[in-house]
mmCIF file of C-alpha atoms in Angstrom:
data_model
loop_
_atom_site.group_PDB
_atom_site.id
_atom_site.type_symbol
_atom_site.label_atom_id
_atom_site.label_comp_id
_atom_site.label_asym_id
_atom_site.label_seq_id
_atom_site.Cartn_x
_atom_site.Cartn_y
_atom_site.Cartn_z
ATOM 1 C CA MET H 1 0.294 -22.613 -49.948
ATOM 2 C CA ASN H 2 -2.342 -25.464 -49.228
ATOM 3 C CA ILE H 3 -3.812 -24.710 -45.676
ATOM 4 C CA PHE H 4 -3.277 -28.268 -44.447
ATOM 5 C CA PHE H 5 0.368 -28.192 -45.568
ATOM 6 C CA LEU H 6 0.920 -24.904 -43.783
ATOM 7 C CA LEU H 7 -0.575 -26.347 -40.597
ATOM 8 C CA ALA H 8 1.673 -29.396 -40.859
ATOM 9 C CA ILE H 9 4.746 -27.158 -41.108
ATOM 10 C CA THR H 10 3.540 -25.144 -38.182
ATOM 11 C CA LEU H 11 2.967 -28.165 -36.000
ATOM 12 C CA VAL H 12 6.527 -29.582 -36.981
ATOM 13 C CA LEU H 13 8.014 -26.165 -36.055
ATOM 14 C CA ILE H 14 6.242 -26.148 -32.731
ATOM 15 C CA VAL H 15 6.978 -29.763 -31.974
ATOM 16 C CA TYR H 16 10.855 -29.209 -32.768
ATOM 17 C CA MET H 17 10.899 -26.176 -30.490
ATOM 18 C CA LEU H 18 9.192 -27.985 -27.766
ATOM 19 C CA ARG H 19 11.864 -30.742 -28.029
ATOM 20 C CA LYS H 20 14.511 -27.922 -27.602
ATOM 21 C CA HIS H 21 12.752 -27.015 -24.278
ATOM 22 C CA ILE H 22 11.673 -23.584 -25.515
ATOM 23 C CA PRO H 23 8.710 -22.267 -23.342
ATOM 24 C CA LEU H 24 5.355 -23.199 -24.764
ATOM 25 C CA GLY H 25 4.093 -19.608 -25.246
ATOM 26 C CA LEU H 26 7.001 -18.792 -27.368
ATOM 27 C CA CYS H 27 6.532 -21.812 -29.472
ATOM 28 C CA MET H 28 2.898 -20.981 -30.098
ATOM 29 C CA LEU H 29 3.791 -17.431 -30.897
ATOM 30 C CA THR H 30 6.454 -18.491 -33.457
ATOM 31 C CA GLY H 31 3.894 -20.922 -35.084
ATOM 32 C CA GLY H 32 1.319 -18.090 -35.280
ATOM 33 C CA LEU H 33 3.846 -15.738 -36.802
ATOM 34 C CA LEU H 34 4.739 -18.268 -39.425
ATOM 35 C CA ILE H 35 1.052 -18.604 -40.467
ATOM 36 C CA TRP H 36 0.778 -14.826 -40.415
ATOM 37 C CA ALA H 37 3.929 -14.600 -42.673
ATOM 38 C CA VAL H 38 2.522 -17.014 -45.204
ATOM 39 C CA ARG H 39 -1.063 -15.936 -45.300
ATOM 40 C CA SER H 40 -0.908 -12.252 -44.767
ATOM 41 C CA LEU H 41 2.361 -10.525 -44.083
ATOM 42 C CA GLU H 42 0.445 -7.385 -43.194
ATOM 43 C CA PRO H 43 1.463 -5.546 -40.005
ATOM 44 C CA ALA H 44 -2.042 -4.551 -39.571
ATOM 45 C CA ALA H 45 -3.122 -8.221 -39.111
ATOM 46 C CA LEU H 46 -0.609 -8.497 -36.144
ATOM 47 C CA GLY H 47 -2.073 -5.373 -34.467
ATOM 48 C CA GLN H 48 -5.722 -6.670 -35.144
ATOM 49 C CA ALA H 49 -4.942 -9.990 -33.312
ATOM 50 C CA GLY H 50 -3.345 -8.139 -30.509
ATOM 51 C CA VAL H 51 -6.347 -5.659 -30.154
ATOM 52 C CA GLU H 52 -8.959 -8.530 -30.418
ATOM 53 C CA MET H 53 -7.059 -10.599 -27.955
ATOM 54 C CA LEU H 54 -6.726 -7.567 -25.375
ATOM 55 C CA SER H 55 -10.440 -6.562 -25.918
ATOM 56 C CA LEU H 56 -11.919 -10.088 -25.116
ATOM 57 C CA PRO H 57 -13.171 -10.399 -21.543
ATOM 58 C CA ARG H 58 -12.127 -14.020 -21.736
ATOM 59 C CA THR H 59 -8.339 -12.928 -21.775
ATOM 60 C CA TYR H 60 -8.611 -11.231 -18.468
ATOM 61 C CA ASP H 61 -10.784 -13.997 -16.858
ATOM 62 C CA ILE H 62 -8.222 -16.617 -17.751
ATOM 63 C CA ILE H 63 -5.232 -14.625 -16.539
ATOM 64 C CA PHE H 64 -6.857 -13.580 -13.199
ATOM 65 C CA ALA H 65 -8.583 -16.959 -12.627
ATOM 66 C CA LEU H 66 -5.159 -18.652 -12.908
ATOM 67 C CA TYR H 67 -3.548 -16.042 -10.697
ATOM 68 C CA PHE H 68 -6.168 -16.463 -7.932
ATOM 69 C CA VAL H 69 -6.038 -20.344 -8.320
ATOM 70 C CA MET H 70 -2.386 -20.178 -7.563
ATOM 71 C CA CYS H 71 -2.992 -17.763 -4.653
ATOM 72 C CA LEU H 72 -5.548 -20.197 -3.289
ATOM 73 C CA GLU H 73 -3.196 -23.082 -3.645
ATOM 74 C CA ILE H 74 -0.415 -21.251 -1.751
ATOM 75 C CA GLU H 75 -2.861 -20.467 0.998
ATOM 76 C CA LEU H 76 -3.900 -24.170 1.284
ATOM 77 C CA ARG H 77 -0.368 -25.477 1.052
ATOM 78 C CA VAL H 78 1.450 -23.114 3.322
ATOM 79 C CA SER H 79 -1.354 -23.300 6.015
ATOM 80 C CA GLY H 80 -1.104 -27.164 6.035
ATOM 81 C CA VAL H 81 -4.759 -27.322 4.971
ATOM 82 C CA LEU H 82 -3.678 -29.296 1.796
ATOM 83 C CA SER H 83 -1.675 -31.982 3.526
ATOM 84 C CA GLY H 84 -4.493 -32.250 6.297
ATOM 85 C CA MET H 85 -7.123 -32.648 3.709
ATOM 86 C CA VAL H 86 -5.085 -35.429 1.984
ATOM 87 C CA GLY H 87 -4.638 -37.191 5.400
ATOM 88 C CA ALA H 88 -8.308 -37.033 6.068
ATOM 89 C CA LEU H 89 -9.182 -38.473 2.709
ATOM 90 C CA LYS H 90 -6.675 -41.299 3.097
ATOM 91 C CA ARG H 91 -8.216 -42.044 6.349
ATOM 92 C CA ILE H 92 -11.797 -42.054 4.715
ATOM 93 C CA PHE H 93 -10.899 -44.028 1.585
ATOM 94 C CA SER H 94 -8.845 -47.102 1.782
ATOM 95 C CA SER H 95 -7.286 -46.756 -1.826
ATOM 96 C CA VAL H 96 -4.816 -43.891 -2.677
ATOM 97 C CA ARG H 97 -5.255 -44.962 -6.301
ATOM 98 C CA VAL H 98 -8.899 -44.173 -6.234
ATOM 99 C CA LEU H 99 -8.186 -40.855 -4.759
ATOM 100 C CA LEU H 100 -5.633 -40.012 -7.534
ATOM 101 C CA ALA H 101 -8.487 -40.365 -9.973
ATOM 102 C CA VAL H 102 -11.336 -39.006 -8.100
ATOM 103 C CA MET H 103 -9.983 -35.844 -6.728
ATOM 104 C CA PRO H 104 -9.132 -34.239 -9.981
ATOM 105 C CA ALA H 105 -12.313 -35.455 -11.430
ATOM 106 C CA PHE H 106 -14.416 -33.785 -8.687
ATOM 107 C CA LEU H 107 -12.492 -30.539 -8.975
ATOM 108 C CA GLY H 108 -13.038 -30.765 -12.850
ATOM 109 C CA LEU H 109 -16.608 -30.106 -12.135
ATOM 110 C CA LEU H 110 -15.679 -26.527 -11.631
ATOM 111 C CA PRO H 111 -15.846 -24.844 -15.078
ATOM 112 C CA SER H 112 -12.645 -22.789 -15.028
ATOM 113 C CA LEU H 113 -10.133 -22.428 -17.792
ATOM 114 C CA GLY H 114 -6.759 -23.620 -16.539
ATOM 115 C CA GLY H 115 -8.409 -24.946 -13.363
ATOM 116 C CA ALA H 116 -6.193 -28.019 -13.338
ATOM 117 C CA ARG H 117 -3.715 -25.845 -11.465
ATOM 118 C CA PHE H 118 -5.941 -26.432 -8.413
ATOM 119 C CA SER H 119 -6.145 -30.174 -8.549
ATOM 120 C CA ALA H 120 -2.309 -30.573 -9.423
ATOM 121 C CA PRO H 121 -1.130 -30.067 -5.889
ATOM 122 C CA ILE H 122 -3.518 -32.545 -4.469
ATOM 123 C CA VAL H 123 -2.442 -35.038 -6.893
ATOM 124 C CA GLY H 124 1.191 -34.328 -6.004
ATOM 125 C CA GLU H 125 0.410 -34.719 -2.332
ATOM 126 C CA LEU H 126 -1.305 -38.005 -2.936
ATOM 127 C CA ALA H 127 1.462 -39.301 -5.298
ATOM 128 C CA LYS H 128 4.077 -38.876 -2.413
ATOM 129 C CA GLY H 129 5.700 -42.184 -1.839
ATOM 130 C CA LEU H 130 4.427 -43.828 -4.844
ATOM 131 C CA ASP H 131 7.560 -43.308 -7.125
ATOM 132 C CA LEU H 132 5.596 -41.648 -9.971
ATOM 133 C CA SER H 133 7.356 -39.663 -12.609
ATOM 134 C CA ALA H 134 6.534 -36.071 -13.036
ATOM 135 C CA ASP H 135 5.125 -36.929 -16.446
ATOM 136 C CA HIS H 136 2.871 -39.596 -14.920
ATOM 137 C CA GLN H 137 1.534 -37.316 -12.292
ATOM 138 C CA SER H 138 0.912 -34.669 -14.974
ATOM 139 C CA ALA H 139 -1.031 -37.045 -17.145
ATOM 140 C CA ILE H 140 -3.197 -38.296 -14.155
ATOM 141 C CA ASN H 141 -4.121 -34.820 -13.270
ATOM 142 C CA TYR H 142 -4.776 -33.757 -16.917
ATOM 143 C CA ARG H 143 -6.807 -36.922 -17.806
ATOM 144 C CA PHE H 144 -9.241 -37.239 -14.822
ATOM 145 C CA ARG H 145 -9.898 -33.437 -14.729
ATOM 146 C CA HIS H 146 -11.606 -33.692 -18.056
ATOM 147 C CA LEU H 147 -13.928 -36.677 -17.572
ATOM 148 C CA PHE H 148 -17.179 -34.641 -17.543
ATOM 149 C CA GLU H 149 -16.672 -32.827 -20.890
ATOM 150 C CA TYR H 150 -19.342 -35.198 -22.225
ATOM 151 C CA SER H 151 -21.842 -35.104 -19.425
ATOM 152 C CA SER H 152 -21.828 -31.988 -17.288
ATOM 153 C CA PRO H 153 -24.485 -29.334 -17.784
ATOM 154 C CA LEU H 154 -21.856 -26.694 -16.386
ATOM 155 C CA ILE H 155 -19.317 -27.027 -19.145
ATOM 156 C CA PRO H 156 -19.658 -23.873 -21.384
ATOM 157 C CA GLY H 157 -18.976 -25.878 -24.486
ATOM 158 C CA MET H 158 -22.089 -28.209 -23.796
ATOM 159 C CA ILE H 159 -24.376 -25.274 -23.302
ATOM 160 C CA MET H 160 -23.125 -23.603 -26.579
ATOM 161 C CA ALA H 161 -23.266 -26.836 -28.501
ATOM 162 C CA CYS H 162 -27.016 -27.421 -27.587
ATOM 163 C CA SER H 163 -27.980 -23.960 -28.296
ATOM 164 C CA ILE H 164 -26.138 -23.611 -31.703
ATOM 165 C CA ALA H 165 -27.105 -27.250 -32.829
ATOM 166 C CA ASP H 166 -30.634 -26.842 -31.671
ATOM 167 C CA VAL H 167 -30.743 -30.090 -29.878
ATOM 168 C CA PRO H 168 -32.518 -30.620 -26.449
ATOM 169 C CA PHE H 169 -30.016 -30.320 -23.527
ATOM 170 C CA SER H 170 -31.358 -33.280 -21.687
ATOM 171 C CA ALA H 171 -31.375 -35.388 -24.881
ATOM 172 C CA PHE H 172 -27.760 -34.320 -25.615
ATOM 173 C CA LEU H 173 -26.491 -35.169 -22.044
ATOM 174 C CA LYS H 174 -28.256 -38.508 -22.360
ATOM 175 C CA HIS H 175 -26.696 -39.142 -25.810
ATOM 176 C CA LEU H 176 -23.167 -38.655 -24.605
ATOM 177 C CA SER H 177 -23.085 -39.007 -20.797
ATOM 178 C CA TRP H 178 -22.002 -42.724 -21.088
ATOM 179 C CA LEU H 179 -18.632 -41.587 -22.398
ATOM 180 C CA THR H 180 -17.723 -40.122 -18.809
ATOM 181 C CA PRO H 181 -17.364 -43.726 -17.359
ATOM 182 C CA VAL H 182 -15.778 -44.857 -20.560
ATOM 183 C CA ALA H 183 -13.042 -41.993 -20.151
ATOM 184 C CA PHE H 184 -12.661 -42.939 -16.364
ATOM 185 C CA ALA H 185 -12.178 -46.545 -17.324
ATOM 186 C CA ALA H 186 -9.657 -45.742 -20.170
ATOM 187 C CA GLY H 187 -7.766 -43.426 -17.718
ATOM 188 C CA TRP H 188 -7.794 -46.105 -14.898
ATOM 189 C CA PHE H 189 -6.411 -48.782 -17.266
ATOM 190 C CA VAL H 190 -3.579 -46.755 -18.766
ATOM 191 C CA LEU H 191 -2.564 -44.414 -15.719
ATOM 192 C CA ILE H 192 -3.886 -45.847 -12.457
ATOM 193 C CA ARG H 193 -3.805 -49.640 -12.951
ATOM 194 C CA PRO H 194 0.034 -49.758 -13.438
ATOM 195 C CA ILE H 195 0.654 -47.957 -10.169
ATOM 196 C CA HIS H 196 2.119 -50.252 -7.362
ATOM 197 C CA VAL H 197 1.065 -49.241 -3.900
ATOM 198 C CA VAL H 198 3.182 -50.658 -1.095
ATOM 199 C CA ARG H 199 1.046 -51.281 1.939
ATOM 200 C CA GLN H 200 2.205 -49.067 4.724
ATOM 201 C CA ASP H 201 1.334 -49.155 8.432
ATOM 202 C CA VAL H 202 -0.937 -46.284 9.071
ATOM 203 C CA PRO H 203 0.101 -44.372 12.173
ATOM 204 C CA GLN H 204 -2.608 -44.059 14.883
ATOM 205 C CA GLU H 205 -4.046 -40.635 15.166
ATOM 206 C CA THR H 206 -5.409 -38.943 18.230
ATOM 207 C CA ARG H 207 -8.842 -37.733 18.196
ATOM 208 C CA GLU H 208 -7.449 -34.074 18.156
ATOM 209 C CA GLU H 209 -5.469 -34.866 14.998
ATOM 210 C CA LYS H 210 -8.391 -36.391 13.225
ATOM 211 C CA ARG H 211 -10.588 -33.295 14.169
ATOM 212 C CA HIS H 212 -7.750 -31.013 12.793
ATOM 213 C CA GLU H 213 -7.615 -33.093 9.416
ATOM 214 C CA ASP H 214 -11.469 -33.041 9.155
ATOM 215 C CA MET H 215 -11.384 -29.220 9.579
ATOM 216 C CA ASP H 216 -8.669 -29.075 6.836
ATOM 217 C CA LEU H 217 -10.917 -31.294 4.535
ATOM 218 C CA LEU H 218 -13.993 -28.945 5.167
ATOM 219 C CA LEU H 219 -11.927 -25.820 4.391
ATOM 220 C CA ALA H 220 -10.448 -27.115 1.156
ATOM 221 C CA LEU H 221 -13.691 -28.648 -0.246
ATOM 222 C CA SER H 222 -15.706 -25.649 0.809
ATOM 223 C CA SER H 223 -13.392 -23.499 -1.180
ATOM 224 C CA VAL H 224 -14.213 -25.494 -4.326
ATOM 225 C CA VAL H 225 -17.995 -26.030 -3.637
ATOM 226 C CA VAL H 226 -18.559 -22.352 -2.867
ATOM 227 C CA THR H 227 -16.648 -21.237 -5.859
ATOM 228 C CA PHE H 228 -18.713 -23.742 -7.841
ATOM 229 C CA LEU H 229 -22.005 -22.357 -6.571
ATOM 230 C CA MET H 230 -20.994 -18.711 -7.196
ATOM 231 C CA VAL H 231 -20.162 -19.443 -10.892
ATOM 232 C CA VAL H 232 -23.316 -21.705 -11.488
ATOM 233 C CA LEU H 233 -25.972 -20.151 -9.573
ATOM 234 C CA PHE H 234 -24.972 -16.510 -9.323
ATOM 235 C CA ASP H 235 -23.248 -16.214 -12.691
ATOM 236 C CA PHE H 236 -19.940 -14.971 -11.296
ATOM 237 C CA SER H 237 -16.985 -15.149 -13.653
ATOM 238 C CA ALA H 238 -14.436 -17.755 -12.649
ATOM 239 C CA SER H 239 -11.786 -14.911 -11.794
ATOM 240 C CA VAL H 240 -14.096 -12.948 -9.573
ATOM 241 C CA ALA H 241 -15.400 -16.046 -7.666
ATOM 242 C CA LEU H 242 -11.827 -17.359 -7.161
ATOM 243 C CA GLY H 243 -10.691 -13.848 -6.074
ATOM 244 C CA LEU H 244 -13.290 -13.462 -3.465
ATOM 245 C CA ILE H 245 -12.687 -17.046 -2.122
ATOM 246 C CA THR H 246 -9.055 -16.296 -1.956
ATOM 247 C CA PHE H 247 -9.525 -13.079 0.093
ATOM 248 C CA LEU H 248 -12.251 -14.785 2.230
ATOM 249 C CA LEU H 249 -10.004 -17.727 2.999
ATOM 250 C CA PHE H 250 -7.158 -15.410 4.039
ATOM 251 C CA PHE H 251 -9.200 -13.894 6.854
ATOM 252 C CA VAL H 252 -10.649 -17.236 7.869
ATOM 253 C CA LEU H 253 -7.090 -18.615 8.312
ATOM 254 C CA MET H 254 -6.036 -15.581 10.225
ATOM 255 C CA ALA H 255 -9.191 -16.160 12.536
ATOM 256 C CA MET H 256 -8.008 -19.653 13.023
ATOM 257 C CA ARG H 257 -4.389 -18.545 13.978
ATOM 258 C CA ARG H 258 -2.957 -20.203 10.932
ATOM 259 C CA PHE H 259 -1.134 -17.238 9.367
ATOM 260 C CA VAL H 260 0.050 -17.136 5.848
ATOM 261 C CA SER H 261 2.036 -14.132 4.749
ATOM 262 C CA ALA H 262 0.216 -11.972 2.382
ATOM 263 C CA LYS H 263 3.474 -11.354 0.566
ATOM 264 C CA ASP H 264 3.834 -15.125 0.117
ATOM 265 C CA ILE H 265 0.392 -15.355 -1.387
ATOM 266 C CA TRP H 266 0.122 -12.446 -3.620
ATOM 267 C CA GLY H 267 3.865 -12.283 -4.640
ATOM 268 C CA GLY H 268 4.299 -16.199 -4.791
ATOM 269 C CA ALA H 269 1.529 -16.511 -7.329
ATOM 270 C CA LEU H 270 3.171 -14.036 -9.778
ATOM 271 C CA ASP H 271 4.501 -16.303 -12.487
ATOM 272 C CA GLY H 272 6.009 -14.641 -15.460
ATOM 273 C CA LYS H 273 6.566 -17.819 -17.367
ATOM 274 C CA MET H 274 2.904 -18.782 -16.978
ATOM 275 C CA LEU H 275 1.666 -15.387 -18.241
ATOM 276 C CA VAL H 276 3.945 -15.566 -21.346
ATOM 277 C CA ASN H 277 2.575 -19.112 -22.028
ATOM 278 C CA VAL H 278 -1.068 -17.951 -21.732
ATOM 279 C CA ILE H 279 -0.542 -14.837 -23.823
ATOM 280 C CA GLY H 280 1.215 -16.715 -26.571
ATOM 281 C CA ILE H 281 -1.566 -19.265 -26.791
ATOM 282 C CA LEU H 282 -4.313 -16.661 -26.814
ATOM 283 C CA TYR H 283 -2.505 -14.602 -29.434
ATOM 284 C CA PHE H 284 -1.879 -17.625 -31.599
ATOM 285 C CA ILE H 285 -5.717 -18.292 -31.495
ATOM 286 C CA GLN H 286 -6.586 -14.750 -32.568
ATOM 287 C CA LEU H 287 -4.072 -15.055 -35.408
ATOM 288 C CA LEU H 288 -5.808 -18.059 -36.644
ATOM 289 C CA SER H 289 -8.945 -15.964 -36.717
ATOM 290 C CA VAL H 290 -7.697 -12.748 -38.420
ATOM 291 C CA THR H 291 -5.964 -14.779 -41.093
ATOM 292 C CA ASN H 292 -9.000 -16.713 -41.869
ATOM 293 C CA VAL H 293 -7.229 -20.028 -41.314
ATOM 294 C CA LEU H 294 -10.265 -21.461 -39.410
ATOM 295 C CA THR H 295 -12.686 -20.488 -42.058
ATOM 296 C CA GLU H 296 -10.569 -22.018 -44.827
ATOM 297 C CA ILE H 297 -10.301 -25.285 -43.033
ATOM 298 C CA VAL H 298 -14.157 -25.616 -42.645
ATOM 299 C CA THR H 299 -14.569 -24.640 -46.296
ATOM 300 C CA ALA H 300 -12.067 -27.281 -47.573
ATOM 301 C CA PHE H 301 -13.821 -29.968 -45.583
ATOM 302 C CA GLN H 302 -17.137 -28.912 -46.767
ATOM 303 C CA ALA H 303 -16.117 -29.262 -50.420
ATOM 304 C CA ALA H 304 -14.444 -32.672 -49.945
ATOM 305 C CA PRO H 305 -16.033 -35.822 -51.268
ATOM 306 C CA LEU H 306 -16.483 -37.395 -47.843
ATOM 307 C CA PRO H 307 -19.445 -38.708 -45.787
ATOM 308 C CA VAL H 308 -20.759 -35.929 -43.683
ATOM 309 C CA PRO H 309 -19.974 -37.428 -40.297
ATOM 310 C CA VAL H 310 -16.365 -37.856 -41.369
ATOM 311 C CA ILE H 311 -16.061 -34.245 -42.441
ATOM 312 C CA ILE H 312 -17.596 -33.054 -39.060
ATOM 313 C CA ALA H 313 -15.108 -35.444 -37.169
ATOM 314 C CA CYS H 314 -12.145 -34.119 -38.924
ATOM 315 C CA VAL H 315 -13.085 -30.503 -38.824
ATOM 316 C CA SER H 316 -13.854 -30.769 -35.091
ATOM 317 C CA PHE H 317 -10.674 -32.510 -34.192
ATOM 318 C CA ILE H 318 -8.560 -30.060 -36.112
ATOM 319 C CA ILE H 319 -10.354 -27.065 -34.743
ATOM 320 C CA GLY H 320 -10.156 -28.464 -31.149
ATOM 321 C CA GLN H 321 -6.411 -28.789 -31.617
ATOM 322 C CA LEU H 322 -5.981 -25.210 -32.869
ATOM 323 C CA THR H 323 -8.123 -23.620 -30.238
ATOM 324 C CA GLY H 324 -7.558 -25.994 -27.150
ATOM 325 C CA MET H 325 -10.942 -25.141 -25.654
ATOM 326 C CA SER H 326 -14.510 -26.556 -26.068
ATOM 327 C CA GLN H 327 -15.931 -23.107 -26.883
ATOM 328 C CA GLY H 328 -13.701 -22.806 -29.657
ATOM 329 C CA HIS H 329 -14.466 -25.880 -31.717
ATOM 330 C CA VAL H 330 -18.168 -25.730 -30.689
ATOM 331 C CA ALA H 331 -18.501 -22.137 -31.913
ATOM 332 C CA ILE H 332 -16.794 -22.921 -35.272
ATOM 333 C CA VAL H 333 -18.307 -26.429 -36.007
ATOM 334 C CA MET H 334 -21.735 -26.512 -34.463
ATOM 335 C CA PRO H 335 -23.130 -23.961 -37.098
ATOM 336 C CA ILE H 336 -22.090 -26.448 -39.768
ATOM 337 C CA VAL H 337 -23.771 -29.208 -37.946
ATOM 338 C CA ALA H 338 -27.039 -27.012 -37.700
ATOM 339 C CA ALA H 339 -26.846 -26.328 -41.377
ATOM 340 C CA MET H 340 -26.234 -29.909 -42.249
ATOM 341 C CA GLY H 341 -29.001 -31.295 -40.054
ATOM 342 C CA THR H 342 -30.655 -29.341 -37.374
ATOM 343 C CA GLY H 343 -31.557 -31.233 -34.060
ATOM 344 C CA ASN H 344 -29.471 -34.192 -35.284
ATOM 345 C CA LEU H 345 -28.069 -35.695 -32.127
ATOM 346 C CA ASN H 346 -25.607 -38.006 -33.772
ATOM 347 C CA LEU H 347 -23.991 -35.311 -35.819
ATOM 348 C CA ALA H 348 -23.808 -33.117 -32.908
ATOM 349 C CA GLY H 349 -22.247 -35.978 -30.809
ATOM 350 C CA VAL H 350 -19.553 -36.615 -33.362
ATOM 351 C CA ALA H 351 -18.699 -32.850 -33.373
ATOM 352 C CA MET H 352 -18.510 -32.863 -29.624
ATOM 353 C CA VAL H 353 -16.507 -35.963 -29.091
ATOM 354 C CA PHE H 354 -14.058 -35.405 -31.744
ATOM 355 C CA GLY H 355 -13.611 -31.860 -30.753
ATOM 356 C CA VAL H 356 -12.948 -32.680 -27.168
ATOM 357 C CA ALA H 357 -10.207 -35.250 -28.446
ATOM 358 C CA GLY H 358 -8.495 -32.530 -30.356
ATOM 359 C CA GLN H 359 -8.433 -30.065 -27.426
ATOM 360 C CA MET H 360 -7.066 -32.861 -25.110
ATOM 361 C CA LEU H 361 -4.102 -33.393 -27.612
ATOM 362 C CA THR H 362 -2.758 -29.887 -28.257
ATOM 363 C CA PRO H 363 -0.301 -27.572 -26.547
ATOM 364 C CA THR H 364 -2.982 -24.791 -26.761
ATOM 365 C CA HIS H 365 -5.061 -26.277 -23.980
ATOM 366 C CA LEU H 366 -4.493 -24.210 -20.941
ATOM 367 C CA CYS H 367 -5.078 -27.212 -18.431
ATOM 368 C CA LEU H 368 -2.212 -28.919 -20.056
ATOM 369 C CA VAL H 369 0.032 -25.893 -19.815
ATOM 370 C CA VAL H 370 -0.540 -25.329 -16.217
ATOM 371 C CA THR H 371 -0.314 -28.994 -15.319
ATOM 372 C CA MET H 372 3.043 -29.415 -16.910
ATOM 373 C CA ASP H 373 4.279 -26.300 -15.462
ATOM 374 C CA TYR H 374 3.262 -27.354 -11.858
ATOM 375 C CA PHE H 375 4.848 -30.818 -12.108
ATOM 376 C CA LYS H 376 7.840 -29.712 -14.297
ATOM 377 C CA ALA H 377 6.798 -32.390 -16.790
ATOM 378 C CA GLY H 378 7.537 -33.047 -20.288
ATOM 379 C CA PHE H 379 5.090 -32.346 -23.094
ATOM 380 C CA PHE H 380 5.519 -35.653 -24.836
ATOM 381 C CA GLY H 381 5.817 -37.758 -21.730
ATOM 382 C CA THR H 382 2.492 -36.195 -20.582
ATOM 383 C CA LEU H 383 0.515 -36.559 -23.823
ATOM 384 C CA LYS H 384 1.601 -40.088 -24.652
ATOM 385 C CA PRO H 385 -0.872 -41.823 -22.211
ATOM 386 C CA ILE H 386 -3.368 -39.174 -23.012
ATOM 387 C CA LEU H 387 -3.292 -39.989 -26.749
ATOM 388 C CA LEU H 388 -3.779 -43.668 -25.901
ATOM 389 C CA THR H 389 -6.909 -42.973 -23.726
ATOM 390 C CA GLU H 390 -8.298 -40.784 -26.440
ATOM 391 C CA LEU H 391 -7.888 -43.465 -29.085
ATOM 392 C CA MET H 392 -9.741 -45.760 -26.851
ATOM 393 C CA ILE H 393 -12.536 -43.346 -26.284
ATOM 394 C CA LEU H 394 -12.788 -42.385 -30.000
ATOM 395 C CA THR H 395 -12.769 -46.162 -31.032
ATOM 396 C CA ILE H 396 -15.526 -47.006 -28.753
ATOM 397 C CA PHE H 397 -17.532 -44.087 -29.557
ATOM 398 C CA SER H 398 -17.007 -44.488 -33.325
ATOM 399 C CA VAL H 399 -17.980 -48.196 -33.247
ATOM 400 C CA TYR H 400 -21.085 -47.580 -31.162
ATOM 401 C CA THR H 401 -22.166 -44.630 -33.282
ATOM 402 C CA TYR H 402 -21.758 -46.551 -36.539
ATOM 403 C CA PHE H 403 -24.032 -49.436 -35.409
ATOM 404 C CA THR H 404 -26.568 -47.093 -33.773
ATOM 405 C CA TRP H 405 -26.820 -44.306 -36.180
ATOM 406 C CA ALA H 406 -30.536 -43.242 -36.585
#
């Protein structure tokens, strides 16, 4: 069976199951088993995919990072730090709409798979009283968390892309960094601009209340900043860094007499549905690998009578959708870019931007999974505005690249 026809059938099946409100992880697992049945039908391939998934450090880093992020969120929420932080930010900034965009963007600087679970409760707290649907809140958190995919030297995909394609890191950032304000503008136009904020009388706060909120702001932001520094400067994995911060914050809160039950933290963060979703997605990705689907897609496009940039764009977009992570499409597509034109900034830029678009529009993206899970939002309701913003970004980028290609 033609590989693209098989992928189309798989996508239709996944979409149908999602519309029936079947958990995402089971949808992805079913899609992967369909591909396996058509491409291999050998039990050994199923076992190989499972062994590879369980042997990858990435698997455990993702699972434990998500677990500790949820532990940290419980600590901040139950202790009142989260609401106090939001109160302080509302006092500092005059616009709630600005905060809805800026806070997930700031937290997006932390390179953690599924890290949208940390910014989600902040968006939810800020959205109180704004009459925003769960889908709208979910889309805001998801969109603005990923503004720096084109410009941050901390994003693993950017680091891998420059290394594989043999392009200078500074030059690549300069080549693509202008897309971050474009992505912000697109997100603002689609998601923030329509929000109607009713002006409310701000209650006068005492000096003690302000001091309390400022302390909450310091506690919450320091949790992010210290984790950020541990990952970037000291090369801690996301799971280890978040675990250490979670334990440290627990004792800091105790010292401040803001007790949070250990049972509520460690037990409340156990989420079986989330675990099933994550395992289903990771196993799906490994099935694509062991059945050689990804390799065949690349080979098919290489043989197609299309211009090289079009080939790179199509392959990157599809691989981005299938893997749902920047490391995935970068690891597969950037070697082709290197082979077609080593050091070509334009070609590497096309691969990166279209790969990011693919990873933003797929159920395999863990940030989408955890965001929808937190807000209890719908898959299609969340992705509809995201699709519109990605179309705007890709259109602007494509037009600019066409007229400036060197």
